[in-house]
C-alpha cells in the first residue's frame, strides 16, 4: 500500500494550464526532458502495448514544424492574412518545448482501441503533472494541425496515428489564474446498492 503524499496532493491541487504566450525559457534540459518523457510513459497501458509515442519540438525542429504548419495552412487557405501566417510560423516555438503525444492505437485481439486511446490521453496528463513536479508550467492543446491529415503526414505520422495533444512546456512567466471548477454535486453520483 502506498503512503499518503501531501506534497503530491498539493501539487495536483495547484496545477494549472498556462497558455504558450506565458511560458518562458529556459525549457527543460536534456536530463529533465528525459525525466518528463519517462514519467509520461508510466501510464496505465493494458497489454503493455505502448500505444503512444512522443515527438519533441524545440530549437530548429520547432522552427521547421512552424514552417510546415504554414505551408499546410496556405495549401488549405491560400488567402491567409499576414498575422495568421506569422502565428503559424511560431506555432511550435511560442514556448520553449512542445511535445506531441501521438496515439498509435491499432486493432488488437484483446485490447480495445478505446483503451489504447485513453492511455495516450493519460500520457498527456502525466506529462503535465510531471512538468509541474519539475517546476515547469504547461498546457495541453490540439488546435487545427492535430486534425490535419496533411500536417500529420508532414511531421512523420503514419495514416492511422493521431495527435492526442501538443504539450507546451516552459517556465511560468506569470501566475496562472484559478478558473471555476465543477461542483462535485453536479458531476458525481453514487450508484445505489
mmCIF file of C-alpha atoms in Angstrom:
data_model
loop_
_atom_site.group_PDB
_atom_site.id
_atom_site.type_symbol
_atom_site.label_atom_id
_atom_site.label_comp_id
_atom_site.label_asym_id
_atom_site.label_seq_id
_atom_site.Cartn_x
_atom_site.Cartn_y
_atom_site.Cartn_z
ATOM 1 C CA UNK A 1 0.000 0.000 0.000
ATOM 2 C CA UNK A 2 1.303 3.446 -0.915
ATOM 3 C CA UNK A 3 1.942 6.065 1.735
ATOM 4 C CA UNK A 4 -0.014 9.293 1.651
ATOM 5 C CA UNK A 5 1.821 12.132 -0.116
ATOM 6 C CA UNK A 6 0.560 15.531 0.953
ATOM 7 C CA UNK A 7 3.153 17.081 -1.352
ATOM 8 C CA UNK A 8 1.600 15.328 -4.366
ATOM 9 C CA UNK A 9 -1.919 16.266 -3.269
ATOM 10 C CA UNK A 10 -0.782 19.885 -3.012
ATOM 11 C CA UNK A 11 0.867 19.727 -6.458
ATOM 12 C CA UNK A 12 -2.281 18.326 -8.063
ATOM 13 C CA UNK A 13 -4.482 20.925 -6.385
ATOM 14 C CA UNK A 14 -2.229 23.783 -7.590
ATOM 15 C CA UNK A 15 -1.573 22.538 -11.143
ATOM 16 C CA UNK A 16 -2.965 24.889 -13.777
ATOM 17 C CA UNK A 17 -2.605 25.199 -17.518
ATOM 18 C CA UNK A 18 -0.734 28.233 -18.740
ATOM 19 C CA UNK A 19 -1.072 29.464 -22.333
ATOM 20 C CA UNK A 20 2.053 29.214 -24.533
ATOM 21 C CA UNK A 21 2.392 33.016 -24.562
ATOM 22 C CA UNK A 22 3.126 32.844 -20.824
ATOM 23 C CA UNK A 23 5.680 30.023 -20.974
ATOM 24 C CA UNK A 24 9.242 31.347 -20.839
ATOM 25 C CA UNK A 25 12.655 29.784 -21.205
ATOM 26 C CA UNK A 26 14.781 28.119 -20.455
ATOM 27 C CA UNK A 27 12.870 24.950 -21.085
ATOM 28 C CA UNK A 28 13.779 21.564 -19.696
ATOM 29 C CA UNK A 29 17.372 20.500 -20.201
ATOM 30 C CA UNK A 30 18.187 17.059 -21.646
ATOM 31 C CA UNK A 31 18.007 15.281 -18.271
ATOM 32 C CA UNK A 32 14.745 16.998 -17.324
ATOM 33 C CA UNK A 33 13.251 16.161 -20.722
ATOM 34 C CA UNK A 34 14.233 12.511 -20.288
ATOM 35 C CA UNK A 35 12.579 12.530 -16.851
ATOM 36 C CA UNK A 36 9.406 14.100 -18.254
ATOM 37 C CA UNK A 37 9.132 11.525 -21.029
ATOM 38 C CA UNK A 38 9.966 8.613 -18.732
ATOM 39 C CA UNK A 39 7.231 9.687 -16.293
ATOM 40 C CA UNK A 40 4.738 10.260 -19.125
ATOM 41 C CA UNK A 41 5.337 6.711 -20.310
ATOM 42 C CA UNK A 42 4.398 5.203 -16.930
ATOM 43 C CA UNK A 43 0.657 5.428 -17.520
ATOM 44 C CA UNK A 44 -1.891 2.606 -17.439
ATOM 45 C CA UNK A 45 -1.303 0.551 -20.569
ATOM 46 C CA UNK A 46 -3.453 -2.573 -20.821
ATOM 47 C CA UNK A 47 -1.464 -5.246 -22.634
ATOM 48 C CA UNK A 48 1.828 -3.314 -22.413
ATOM 49 C CA UNK A 49 1.342 -2.065 -25.972
ATOM 50 C CA UNK A 50 2.769 1.464 -25.514
ATOM 51 C CA UNK A 51 0.010 2.735 -27.843
ATOM 52 C CA UNK A 52 1.609 6.183 -27.960
ATOM 53 C CA UNK A 53 4.893 7.797 -28.819
ATOM 54 C CA UNK A 54 6.400 11.259 -28.408
ATOM 55 C CA UNK A 55 7.703 13.848 -30.880
ATOM 56 C CA UNK A 56 9.837 16.594 -29.337
ATOM 57 C CA UNK A 57 9.811 20.042 -30.944
ATOM 58 C CA UNK A 58 12.455 22.532 -29.833
ATOM 59 C CA UNK A 59 15.018 24.814 -31.415
ATOM 60 C CA UNK A 60 15.463 24.270 -35.152
ATOM 61 C CA UNK A 61 12.935 21.412 -35.093
ATOM 62 C CA UNK A 62 10.266 23.733 -33.676
ATOM 63 C CA UNK A 63 11.042 26.313 -36.355
ATOM 64 C CA UNK A 64 10.802 23.679 -39.100
ATOM 65 C CA UNK A 65 7.470 22.449 -37.724
ATOM 66 C CA UNK A 66 6.215 26.049 -37.845
ATOM 67 C CA UNK A 67 7.217 26.309 -41.499
ATOM 68 C CA UNK A 68 5.397 23.034 -42.204
ATOM 69 C CA UNK A 69 2.320 24.340 -40.381
ATOM 70 C CA UNK A 70 2.378 27.495 -42.509
ATOM 71 C CA UNK A 71 2.845 25.539 -45.752
ATOM 72 C CA UNK A 72 -0.028 23.225 -44.835
ATOM 73 C CA UNK A 73 -2.296 26.093 -43.854
ATOM 74 C CA UNK A 74 -1.509 28.026 -47.048
ATOM 75 C CA UNK A 75 -2.299 24.953 -49.163
ATOM 76 C CA UNK A 76 -5.697 24.790 -47.493
ATOM 77 C CA UNK A 77 -6.263 28.553 -47.249
ATOM 78 C CA UNK A 78 -4.158 30.481 -49.804
ATOM 79 C CA UNK A 79 -5.608 33.867 -48.759
ATOM 80 C CA UNK A 80 -4.363 33.538 -45.159
ATOM 81 C CA UNK A 81 -3.629 37.018 -43.820
ATOM 82 C CA UNK A 82 -0.155 38.123 -42.695
ATOM 83 C CA UNK A 83 -0.813 37.963 -38.901
ATOM 84 C CA UNK A 84 -2.150 34.421 -39.250
ATOM 85 C CA UNK A 85 0.870 33.440 -41.331
ATOM 86 C CA UNK A 86 3.177 34.805 -38.631
ATOM 87 C CA UNK A 87 1.235 32.866 -35.983
ATOM 88 C CA UNK A 88 1.703 29.627 -37.909
ATOM 89 C CA UNK A 89 5.460 30.189 -38.209
ATOM 90 C CA UNK A 90 5.734 30.414 -34.413
ATOM 91 C CA UNK A 91 3.171 27.712 -33.582
ATOM 92 C CA UNK A 92 5.847 25.342 -32.257
ATOM 93 C CA UNK A 93 8.315 27.930 -30.959
ATOM 94 C CA UNK A 94 5.984 30.094 -28.861
ATOM 95 C CA UNK A 95 7.005 28.016 -25.841
ATOM 96 C CA UNK A 96 10.459 26.579 -25.092
ATOM 97 C CA UNK A 97 9.339 22.982 -25.641
ATOM 98 C CA UNK A 98 6.460 21.252 -27.387
ATOM 99 C CA UNK A 99 5.913 17.519 -27.069
ATOM 100 C CA UNK A 100 3.404 15.832 -29.337
ATOM 101 C CA UNK A 101 1.808 12.780 -27.790
ATOM 102 C CA UNK A 102 0.929 10.552 -30.719
ATOM 103 C CA UNK A 103 -1.734 7.897 -30.320
ATOM 104 C CA UNK A 104 -0.746 4.844 -32.283
ATOM 105 C CA UNK A 105 -3.751 2.757 -31.295
ATOM 106 C CA UNK A 106 -4.210 -0.241 -33.567
ATOM 107 C CA UNK A 107 -6.625 -3.160 -33.709
ATOM 108 C CA UNK A 108 -5.684 -5.832 -31.191
ATOM 109 C CA UNK A 109 -7.218 -9.200 -30.407
ATOM 110 C CA UNK A 110 -7.700 -8.330 -26.710
ATOM 111 C CA UNK A 111 -7.184 -4.596 -26.160
ATOM 112 C CA UNK A 112 -9.925 -2.265 -27.466
ATOM 113 C CA UNK A 113 -8.903 0.809 -29.441
ATOM 114 C CA UNK A 114 -10.725 2.975 -26.897
ATOM 115 C CA UNK A 115 -8.465 1.760 -24.068
ATOM 116 C CA UNK A 116 -5.386 2.421 -26.171
ATOM 117 C CA UNK A 117 -6.557 5.959 -26.946
ATOM 118 C CA UNK A 118 -7.311 6.613 -23.287
ATOM 119 C CA UNK A 119 -3.750 5.536 -22.492
ATOM 120 C CA UNK A 120 -2.449 8.238 -24.873
ATOM 121 C CA UNK A 121 -4.626 10.792 -23.096
ATOM 122 C CA UNK A 122 -3.239 9.567 -19.785
ATOM 123 C CA UNK A 123 0.283 10.128 -21.163
ATOM 124 C CA UNK A 124 -0.693 13.750 -21.895
ATOM 125 C CA UNK A 125 -1.951 14.261 -18.358
ATOM 126 C CA UNK A 126 1.062 12.524 -16.834
ATOM 127 C CA UNK A 127 3.305 14.847 -18.829
ATOM 128 C CA UNK A 128 1.510 17.932 -17.462
ATOM 129 C CA UNK A 129 1.828 16.648 -13.900
ATOM 130 C CA UNK A 130 5.495 15.710 -14.393
ATOM 131 C CA UNK A 131 6.182 19.201 -15.766
ATOM 132 C CA UNK A 132 4.576 20.773 -12.697
ATOM 133 C CA UNK A 133 6.580 18.478 -10.415
ATOM 134 C CA UNK A 134 9.814 19.707 -12.040
ATOM 135 C CA UNK A 135 8.804 23.367 -11.613
ATOM 136 C CA UNK A 136 7.579 23.994 -15.151
ATOM 137 C CA UNK A 137 4.179 25.047 -16.388
ATOM 138 C CA UNK A 138 2.382 23.569 -19.358
ATOM 139 C CA UNK A 139 -0.711 23.489 -21.465
ATOM 140 C CA UNK A 140 -2.256 20.656 -23.466
ATOM 141 C CA UNK A 141 -3.505 21.803 -26.867
ATOM 142 C CA UNK A 142 -4.573 20.227 -30.121
ATOM 143 C CA UNK A 143 -5.637 23.028 -32.480
ATOM 144 C CA UNK A 144 -6.214 22.618 -36.221
ATOM 145 C CA UNK A 145 -2.893 20.958 -37.021
ATOM 146 C CA UNK A 146 -3.696 17.938 -34.837
ATOM 147 C CA UNK A 147 -6.648 17.204 -37.130
ATOM 148 C CA UNK A 148 -4.966 17.956 -40.450
ATOM 149 C CA UNK A 149 -4.013 14.789 -42.349
ATOM 150 C CA UNK A 150 -1.531 16.799 -44.415
ATOM 151 C CA UNK A 151 0.206 18.258 -41.362
ATOM 152 C CA UNK A 152 0.298 14.927 -39.536
ATOM 153 C CA UNK A 153 1.945 13.364 -42.602
ATOM 154 C CA UNK A 154 4.392 16.282 -42.871
ATOM 155 C CA UNK A 155 5.681 15.643 -39.336
ATOM 156 C CA UNK A 156 6.032 11.910 -39.935
ATOM 157 C CA UNK A 157 2.839 10.334 -38.622
ATOM 158 C CA UNK A 158 1.502 7.181 -40.212
ATOM 159 C CA UNK A 159 -2.062 7.437 -41.606
ATOM 160 C CA UNK A 160 -3.561 5.570 -38.630
ATOM 161 C CA UNK A 161 -1.779 7.703 -35.999
ATOM 162 C CA UNK A 162 -3.456 10.691 -34.320
ATOM 163 C CA UNK A 163 -2.295 13.568 -32.146
ATOM 164 C CA UNK A 164 -3.595 13.175 -28.592
ATOM 165 C CA UNK A 165 -2.105 16.529 -27.715
ATOM 166 C CA UNK A 166 0.638 19.063 -28.178
ATOM 167 C CA UNK A 167 2.069 19.757 -24.723
ATOM 168 C CA UNK A 168 3.662 23.202 -24.477
ATOM 169 C CA UNK A 169 6.150 23.344 -21.600
ATOM 170 C CA UNK A 170 8.204 26.184 -20.134
ATOM 171 C CA UNK A 171 8.754 28.262 -17.051
ATOM 172 C CA UNK A 172 5.751 30.233 -15.848
ATOM 173 C CA UNK A 173 6.141 33.896 -16.835
ATOM 174 C CA UNK A 174 3.034 34.751 -14.828
ATOM 175 C CA UNK A 175 0.981 33.130 -12.110
ATOM 176 C CA UNK A 176 -1.843 31.071 -13.618
ATOM 177 C CA UNK A 177 -5.286 32.258 -12.648
ATOM 178 C CA UNK A 178 -7.694 29.937 -10.949
ATOM 179 C CA UNK A 179 -10.736 29.096 -13.005
ATOM 180 C CA UNK A 180 -14.130 27.806 -11.959
ATOM 181 C CA UNK A 181 -14.192 24.073 -11.387
ATOM 182 C CA UNK A 182 -17.320 21.926 -11.415
ATOM 183 C CA UNK A 183 -19.041 21.375 -8.100
ATOM 184 C CA UNK A 184 -18.799 17.701 -7.164
ATOM 185 C CA UNK A 185 -22.563 17.571 -6.564
ATOM 186 C CA UNK A 186 -23.009 18.348 -10.276
ATOM 187 C CA UNK A 187 -20.694 15.637 -11.586
ATOM 188 C CA UNK A 188 -20.789 12.780 -9.061
ATOM 189 C CA UNK A 189 -23.467 10.209 -8.354
ATOM 190 C CA UNK A 190 -23.244 7.231 -6.075
ATOM 191 C CA UNK A 191 -24.652 4.101 -7.625
ATOM 192 C CA UNK A 192 -27.344 2.793 -5.308
ATOM 193 C CA UNK A 193 -26.827 -0.551 -3.588
#
